[in-house]
Amino acid sequence: MSGPGVADPEEERPPSAAPGGRAPLTVRGGTPARRRATLVAVLVPCAVMLALGLWGLDRGTLWRDEAATAQLAGRSLPQLWHLLGTADAVHGLYYALMHGVRALLGGGESALRLPSVLGATAAAGLVALTGSRLAAPRVGLWAGLLFAAFPTVSHYAQEARSYALVTAGAALATLLLTSAVRRGRARDWTAYAAVTALTALLHECAVLLLAAHALTLLVSRVPRAVWSRWAAAACAVALALLPLVALSRGQSHQLNWLYPPGLRAAWLLLRSFAGPSLPVLVAVCLLLAVAARYPLPRRGPLGLSAVALPLALLPPALLFVASQWYPVFLDRYLLFSLPGVALAAAAGAERLVAAVAVRRSRRLPPRVVAAAGAAAVAAAFLCQLPAQQRERLRTGRPDDLAAVAAAVARRAAPGDGVFFVPTYARRVRLAYPEQFAGLTDLTLGVPGAESGTLYGREAPPREIRARLGRTGRVWLVAADGVDRTRWFRHNAREMAKWRLLHACCAQRYWLDGPGANVALFVRRD
């Protein structure tokens, strides 16, 4: 996997130290050999990530979050704008992008997931390029391959949501930060601000990038002029994000199912980002510890550990603390930190290689070292191959909307009614409308596109009762176990629907499904 040229052609020597032990703040122009090595180090992880992203891309089903993407990408831009005033403003830019993707490629599941595949591929290449520039091409190669090998990356690379694109934006913003600090040009800082703002607009939790980058500058002891330019860029990002923050604060009820995270949530995030296999998790954590304790010599004003570790650790820590009051702690919201994990682990591996070379009193063959590191990543991938395979199964997500829709279509007859409980269970029909052709939605008042909502506005109870009285058979599609939740029992509107169904109809049989339940009711005589 290493190939010729992935080792550092400059004999892997760090730049000479400046007085006081600090590395110089300039870096020599790369030789042609180094540029070729960097190109290989970037292209190999890109090719690996692209192959992993395309492997099993069409699972044959959408899950609930992807169903939202599928239906909203099919709305017109004015209808999307109408929606963002009431729900999902945080994903507005992504939905607008997917509207264009759907117009170009169609609404198939693979087409909707393709932007995420490309986002993850770009992120792998950007991680590799960052490691190559701040350390050596082989370090970039290892970091890019490790990023691609994480099962979590494959999970979101194959999901029609924004998180892989946000991660690519974060990786690009981090790379642009290193360029802006090194060159100090206004256009570099402008590019950094623009990419960071765009990334945060794709998902506002990515604004935590600014905190990670501020810590990078702090530990790197950059000059005051750098701080001034970074502060101007950060203020521009904040101003660009203010309208989205103001809009999304009024929609915080969409996350009312989350609770303040505890130690278990932190452990699950660690497993997601550094595992899930325990041997791989332990190895990655040890490499991060080495990178923190023994950072690599700088090749410029910013060292690799100083860039990678704040990105890997600070956003999760800040979101964990903030979520004690405003719960938003989810691994997908923090996926943009994963490039930092890969870069820090690669830096730790390079430091161990240097320690072995010193102990043996001779320099190790560069290409052998590069190949050995790539082989170690391949071994980690094989160790976690079962997890990779699970990501590509229909059961690799919390629910299987295609199976639920098919269960209704197999048994229903034209003229039957369908009854969604709660309202968001209607996502099954929105994802697979052809499976519900000929069935009457007994609870829908105004469709989502017209009402500016995700799932439509419900009809009043009197209208629902009248519809039930005119329908002989009713198919209930209910979210799995929703009737046992505290939220459902305290939701007056949903409980009223539930009681109406049971008052007007008698249950015949119940089908358990992956993520939803289907039941047949018949009208009482």
XYZ file of C-alpha atoms in Angstrom:
525
model
C 0.000 0.000 0.000
C 2.956 2.301 0.466
C 4.463 2.156 -2.991
C 7.626 3.945 -4.005
C 8.033 7.486 -2.845
C 5.845 7.545 0.265
C 8.791 7.917 2.621
C 10.256 11.336 3.328
C 12.863 11.842 0.617
C 14.636 14.423 2.775
C 16.120 11.634 4.914
C 13.343 12.148 7.495
C 15.506 14.795 9.202
C 13.592 17.398 11.241
C 14.588 21.027 10.648
C 17.354 22.273 12.860
C 16.231 23.827 16.092
C 16.292 27.535 16.670
C 17.926 29.003 19.790
C 16.078 27.937 22.899
C 15.085 24.592 21.382
C 12.269 25.945 19.208
C 12.067 24.977 15.544
C 12.341 27.776 12.962
C 9.155 29.382 11.724
C 9.970 28.866 8.048
C 9.991 25.713 5.995
C 11.982 25.021 2.852
C 10.206 24.508 -0.439
C 9.576 20.853 -1.082
C 11.814 18.979 -3.507
C 10.259 17.232 -6.521
C 10.819 13.899 -4.773
C 8.954 15.101 -1.696
C 6.117 16.431 -3.797
C 5.795 13.084 -5.525
C 5.838 11.307 -2.181
C 3.138 13.622 -0.862
C 1.003 13.016 -3.944
C 1.196 9.260 -3.394
C 0.504 9.705 0.327
C -2.669 11.645 -0.509
C -3.957 9.561 -3.407
C -3.662 6.170 -1.693
C -5.989 7.047 1.238
C -8.384 8.738 -1.202
C -8.550 5.575 -3.306
C -9.024 3.381 -0.236
C -11.758 5.609 1.185
C -13.554 5.815 -2.153
C -13.510 2.024 -2.460
C -14.806 1.597 1.092
C -17.477 4.211 0.500
C -18.762 2.513 -2.633
C -18.600 -0.976 -1.113
C -22.213 -1.977 -0.359
C -23.474 1.581 -0.798
C -27.033 0.537 -1.680
C -28.343 -1.281 1.395
C -31.812 -1.430 -0.111
C -33.367 0.767 2.538
C -33.343 4.235 4.067
C -33.374 4.857 7.765
C -35.280 7.655 9.453
C -32.734 10.487 9.080
C -32.020 9.583 5.480
C -35.751 9.545 4.812
C -35.855 13.209 5.835
C -33.085 13.964 3.359
C -34.858 12.037 0.597
C -38.183 13.808 0.975
C -36.792 17.307 1.573
C -34.395 17.079 -1.360
C -37.505 16.579 -3.497
C -39.142 19.825 -2.353
C -38.759 23.054 -4.268
C -36.429 25.727 -2.898
C -39.369 27.948 -1.792
C -40.860 24.959 0.043
C -37.497 24.313 1.720
C -37.308 27.939 2.797
C -40.804 27.639 4.250
C -39.750 24.564 6.224
C -36.619 26.099 7.727
C -38.695 28.608 9.634
C -40.249 25.790 11.660
C -37.825 22.829 11.660
C -34.380 21.535 10.689
C -32.808 24.940 10.095
C -29.458 23.461 11.151
C -29.545 21.252 8.035
C -30.881 23.886 5.646
C -27.720 24.343 3.590
C -27.318 20.581 3.246
C -30.906 20.146 2.059
C -30.384 22.876 -0.535
C -27.281 21.054 -1.748
C -29.145 17.744 -1.901
C -31.942 19.432 -3.852
C -29.370 20.061 -6.569
C -27.944 16.539 -6.284
C -31.397 15.035 -6.678
C -32.060 17.194 -9.731
C -28.821 15.972 -11.333
C -28.617 12.337 -10.211
C -32.155 11.428 -9.196
C -33.524 10.347 -5.837
C -32.097 6.821 -5.631
C -30.520 5.743 -2.371
C -27.014 5.438 -3.830
C -27.292 8.837 -5.516
C -28.346 10.476 -2.250
C -25.394 8.893 -0.424
C -22.819 9.737 -3.065
C -22.020 13.252 -1.697
C -21.154 11.664 1.645
C -18.855 9.144 -0.072
C -17.087 11.986 -1.853
C -16.936 14.025 1.354
C -15.275 11.183 3.250
C -12.871 10.622 0.345
C -11.906 14.280 0.351
C -11.481 14.215 4.128
C -9.098 11.233 3.912
C -6.997 13.068 1.338
C -6.958 16.292 3.351
C -5.903 14.417 6.482
C -3.065 12.831 4.528
C -2.006 16.186 3.070
C -1.990 17.827 6.502
C 0.159 15.053 7.969
C 2.526 15.218 4.994
C 3.003 18.966 5.283
C 3.395 19.124 9.040
C 5.552 16.017 9.415
C 6.425 13.682 6.537
C 4.633 11.993 3.631
C 4.620 8.644 5.407
C 2.944 10.247 8.429
C 0.306 11.676 6.125
C -0.135 8.272 4.503
C -0.668 6.573 7.866
C -3.083 9.254 9.063
C -5.148 9.153 5.869
C -5.329 5.357 5.868
C -6.223 5.213 9.551
C -8.996 7.746 9.029
C -10.385 5.657 6.162
C -10.125 2.448 8.226
C -12.328 3.636 11.095
C -15.759 1.910 10.874
C -17.368 5.149 12.049
C -16.093 6.899 8.943
C -17.620 4.218 6.725
C -20.893 4.576 8.633
C -21.255 8.260 7.810
C -19.643 7.964 4.383
C -22.632 5.788 3.472
C -25.349 7.924 4.946
C -27.367 10.593 3.175
C -26.666 13.194 5.819
C -24.264 16.113 6.130
C -21.707 14.714 8.580
C -19.108 13.422 6.101
C -19.226 16.750 4.265
C -18.821 18.625 7.552
C -15.786 16.471 8.332
C -14.256 17.282 4.959
C -14.868 20.974 5.622
C -13.214 20.723 9.037
C -10.193 18.945 7.565
C -9.873 21.606 4.867
C -10.268 24.454 7.377
C -7.534 22.925 9.544
C -5.199 22.620 6.555
C -5.957 26.214 5.562
C -5.147 27.354 9.104
C -1.661 25.875 8.820
C -1.158 27.633 5.474
C -2.469 30.946 6.761
C -0.222 30.889 9.828
C 2.816 29.952 7.753
C 2.299 32.439 4.918
C 0.382 35.190 6.691
C -1.338 36.340 3.497
C -4.760 37.981 3.618
C -6.153 35.643 0.977
C -5.143 32.612 3.037
C -6.972 33.938 6.084
C -9.975 34.801 3.900
C -10.069 31.244 2.556
C -9.796 29.882 6.099
C -12.693 32.041 7.301
C -14.873 31.165 4.301
C -14.365 27.403 4.607
C -14.866 27.429 8.379
C -18.061 29.451 8.021
C -19.383 27.155 5.290
C -18.591 24.113 7.436
C -20.398 25.596 10.434
C -23.381 26.468 8.248
C -23.569 22.812 7.190
C -23.816 21.950 10.884
C -23.468 24.586 13.578
C -21.685 22.277 16.068
C -18.689 22.564 13.745
C -18.176 26.086 15.098
C -16.244 24.292 17.864
C -13.461 24.121 15.281
C -12.639 27.673 16.281
C -11.984 26.605 19.869
C -9.701 23.786 18.716
C -7.796 26.117 16.420
C -7.468 28.735 19.143
C -5.880 26.128 21.419
C -3.523 25.152 18.591
C -2.356 28.760 18.284
C -2.030 29.075 22.057
C 0.200 26.055 22.572
C 2.206 26.994 19.463
C 2.953 30.470 20.867
C 2.337 32.213 17.578
C 3.074 35.948 17.236
C 0.479 38.565 18.103
C -0.068 39.356 14.421
C -1.288 35.795 13.857
C -3.734 36.106 16.726
C -5.104 39.341 15.265
C -5.722 37.765 11.877
C -7.235 34.636 13.373
C -9.541 36.730 15.580
C -10.771 38.660 12.545
C -11.476 35.391 10.748
C -13.259 33.954 13.801
C -15.442 37.065 14.085
C -16.392 36.747 10.414
C -17.390 33.109 11.001
C -19.460 34.057 14.035
C -21.265 36.804 12.130
C -22.055 34.432 9.269
C -23.425 31.888 11.735
C -25.549 34.248 13.858
C -28.745 34.029 11.740
C -28.621 30.222 11.798
C -28.049 30.160 15.560
C -30.967 32.519 16.139
C -33.241 30.405 13.951
C -32.205 27.038 15.321
C -32.570 28.089 18.966
C -36.308 28.321 18.393
C -36.270 24.710 17.143
C -34.423 23.160 20.084
C -37.495 21.044 20.838
C -36.339 18.716 18.051
C -33.627 17.482 20.427
C -35.858 17.033 23.460
C -35.235 13.272 23.304
C -31.601 13.776 24.366
C -30.408 13.697 27.980
C -27.290 15.097 29.664
C -24.425 12.702 28.858
C -22.559 10.735 31.492
C -19.533 8.495 31.584
C -21.258 5.859 29.458
C -21.852 8.395 26.676
C -18.192 9.426 26.836
C -17.091 5.781 26.641
C -19.359 5.113 23.657
C -17.924 8.147 21.863
C -14.394 6.916 22.542
C -15.257 3.474 21.177
C -16.890 5.035 18.139
C -13.905 7.267 17.361
C -10.958 5.014 18.271
C -12.423 1.519 17.982
C -14.753 -0.229 18.337
C -12.382 -3.213 18.629
C -10.690 -3.073 22.039
C -7.147 -3.830 20.741
C -7.440 -1.071 18.132
C -8.910 1.317 20.683
C -6.056 0.701 23.123
C -3.433 1.075 20.393
C -4.910 4.351 19.134
C -5.173 5.774 22.648
C -1.556 4.846 23.383
C -0.421 6.544 20.185
C -2.358 9.666 21.143
C -0.633 9.651 24.529
C 2.778 9.360 22.835
C 1.920 12.232 20.490
C 0.921 14.384 23.455
C 3.985 13.534 25.565
C 6.574 13.526 22.787
C 5.443 15.833 19.966
C 7.289 15.681 16.666
C 9.706 18.498 15.795
C 8.016 21.300 13.912
C 8.458 21.766 10.201
C 6.934 25.225 10.462
C 5.127 27.464 12.956
C 2.621 24.739 13.867
C 3.508 21.228 14.989
C 1.437 18.192 14.070
C 0.507 17.322 17.660
C -0.426 20.949 18.351
C -2.836 20.823 15.410
C -4.183 17.295 15.846
C -4.750 16.908 19.584
C -6.917 20.029 20.126
C -9.048 18.998 17.145
C -9.398 15.466 18.496
C -10.100 16.316 22.133
C -11.421 19.828 22.652
C -14.719 19.818 20.657
C -15.925 16.577 22.339
C -14.960 17.928 25.765
C -16.724 21.254 25.203
C -19.868 19.635 23.826
C -19.923 17.163 26.718
C -19.817 20.010 29.243
C -22.361 22.160 27.393
C -24.701 19.175 27.108
C -25.090 19.029 30.863
C -27.404 22.021 30.404
C -28.412 21.833 26.716
C -28.111 18.179 25.643
C -26.695 17.889 22.116
C -23.988 15.264 22.680
C -24.058 12.863 19.714
C -21.151 11.180 17.962
C -22.320 12.328 14.542
C -22.216 15.957 15.656
C -18.528 15.446 16.514
C -17.401 13.447 13.501
C -15.374 16.461 12.345
C -12.971 15.784 15.261
C -11.989 12.389 13.874
C -9.277 13.755 11.517
C -7.508 14.962 14.644
C -7.550 11.439 16.084
C -6.007 9.985 12.917
C -3.351 12.697 12.688
C -2.383 12.421 16.357
C -2.160 8.622 16.155
C 0.101 8.888 13.103
C 2.279 11.427 14.923
C 2.588 9.024 17.838
C 3.561 6.207 15.475
C 6.256 8.377 13.876
C 7.656 9.217 17.293
C 7.868 5.511 18.143
C 9.702 4.867 14.867
C 12.196 7.596 15.745
C 12.702 6.067 19.197
C 13.399 2.642 17.699
C 15.903 4.165 15.254
C 17.737 5.908 18.084
C 17.788 2.731 20.156
C 19.258 0.764 17.261
C 21.688 3.604 16.476
C 20.863 3.533 12.785
C 18.267 4.958 10.484
C 15.561 2.554 9.401
C 14.908 2.183 5.630
C 12.245 4.852 4.923
C 10.186 2.785 2.493
C 10.192 -0.196 4.827
C 8.952 2.016 7.662
C 6.215 3.511 5.465
C 5.113 0.062 4.336
C 5.171 -1.271 7.911
C 2.925 1.550 9.096
C 0.496 0.986 6.229
C 0.487 -2.739 7.030
C -0.316 -1.965 10.670
C -3.317 0.089 9.554
C -4.383 -2.755 7.277
C -4.154 -5.139 10.249
C -6.334 -2.784 12.297
C -8.840 -2.720 9.444
C -8.954 -6.523 9.281
C -9.360 -6.664 13.059
C -12.466 -4.532 12.678
C -13.711 -6.114 9.456
C -16.878 -7.502 11.144
C -17.777 -3.958 12.195
C -17.159 -2.742 8.652
C -19.408 -5.485 7.281
C -22.193 -4.629 9.745
C -22.209 -1.056 8.500
C -23.265 -2.324 5.079
C -26.161 -4.480 6.221
C -29.796 -3.407 6.285
C -29.633 -3.956 10.042
C -26.705 -1.561 10.380
C -29.068 1.336 11.168
C -31.737 1.774 13.874
C -34.616 1.052 11.503
C -35.462 -0.359 8.090
C -38.136 1.813 6.511
C -38.213 -0.206 3.290
C -39.154 -3.351 5.237
C -41.920 -1.524 7.089
C -43.336 -0.082 3.864
C -43.172 -3.501 2.191
C -45.015 -5.113 5.115
C -47.921 -2.728 4.583
C -47.885 -3.054 0.791
C -48.017 -6.858 0.906
C -51.174 -6.966 3.011
C -53.073 -3.771 2.267
C -55.810 -3.382 -0.343
C -56.904 -0.252 -2.230
C -59.266 1.792 -0.086
C -57.668 0.751 3.219
C -56.663 3.493 5.622
C -53.260 4.057 7.177
C -52.838 5.573 10.621
C -49.425 6.986 11.655
C -48.501 7.234 15.339
C -46.764 9.466 16.203
C -46.699 12.023 13.424
C -43.076 11.320 12.536
C -43.955 7.691 11.723
C -45.236 9.151 8.445
C -41.589 9.230 7.318
C -42.156 5.661 6.084
C -44.690 6.859 3.533
C -42.631 9.907 2.619
C -39.610 7.689 1.932
C -41.542 5.042 -0.024
C -44.732 6.673 -1.354
C -45.229 4.017 -4.028
C -45.795 1.364 -1.349
C -48.748 3.341 0.017
C -50.453 3.995 -3.321
C -54.228 3.626 -3.004
C -54.221 3.966 0.795
C -55.829 6.890 2.624
C -53.804 8.730 5.252
C -56.450 9.067 7.979
C -54.483 11.433 10.224
C -53.031 13.908 7.723
C -54.499 17.388 7.561
C -52.067 19.429 5.450
C -49.049 17.806 3.698
C -45.565 18.766 4.831
C -44.620 20.698 1.700
C -47.700 22.919 2.029
C -47.568 23.340 5.796
C -43.824 24.016 6.019
C -43.284 21.035 8.313
C -41.306 17.814 8.096
C -44.187 15.363 8.306
C -47.305 17.411 7.688
C -49.917 18.931 9.966
C -52.399 16.541 11.573
C -56.125 16.674 10.994
C -58.339 17.646 13.971
C -59.706 14.750 16.077
C -63.250 15.248 14.762
C -62.082 14.790 11.174
C -59.987 11.741 12.107
C -63.027 10.169 13.805
C -65.159 10.787 10.711
C -62.545 9.181 8.459
C -62.279 6.155 10.739
C -66.049 5.765 10.519
C -65.847 5.533 6.727
C -62.963 3.047 6.584
C -63.316 -0.710 7.003
C -59.662 -1.622 7.515
C -56.942 0.536 9.049
C -53.197 -0.137 9.038
C -51.453 1.313 12.047
C -47.789 2.236 11.499
C -46.301 3.064 14.876
C -42.745 3.891 15.907
C -41.270 0.942 17.753
C -42.314 0.998 21.418
C -43.538 4.582 21.272
C -46.700 3.800 23.266
C -44.507 2.839 26.233
C -42.536 6.085 26.332
C -43.140 8.856 28.828
C -43.090 11.442 26.023
C -45.975 9.698 24.257
C -48.090 9.322 27.387
C -47.769 13.053 28.077
C -48.460 14.172 24.506
C -52.139 15.114 24.442
C -52.471 15.156 20.652
C -50.856 11.747 20.101
C -52.781 10.169 22.968
C -56.021 11.533 21.530
C -55.246 9.874 18.172
C -54.337 6.615 19.900
C -57.609 6.554 21.880
C -59.662 7.401 18.791
C -58.200 4.460 16.884
C -58.912 2.004 19.686
C -62.388 3.422 20.279
C -63.453 3.153 16.642
C -61.566 0.012 15.592
C -60.615 -3.394 16.947
C -57.125 -4.805 16.541
C -56.786 -8.003 14.478
C -53.039 -8.685 14.524
C -49.720 -6.981 15.137
C -46.440 -7.269 13.197
C -43.143 -6.364 14.848
C -40.662 -4.784 12.489
C -37.186 -3.211 12.513
C -37.773 0.259 13.917
C -41.557 0.309 13.533
C -44.626 -1.834 14.156
C -47.502 -2.525 11.793
C -50.959 -3.595 12.978
C -54.266 -4.246 11.284
C -57.417 -2.730 12.818
C -60.988 -3.191 11.578
C -63.907 -0.861 12.147
C -66.210 -1.801 14.979
C -69.795 -2.513 13.894
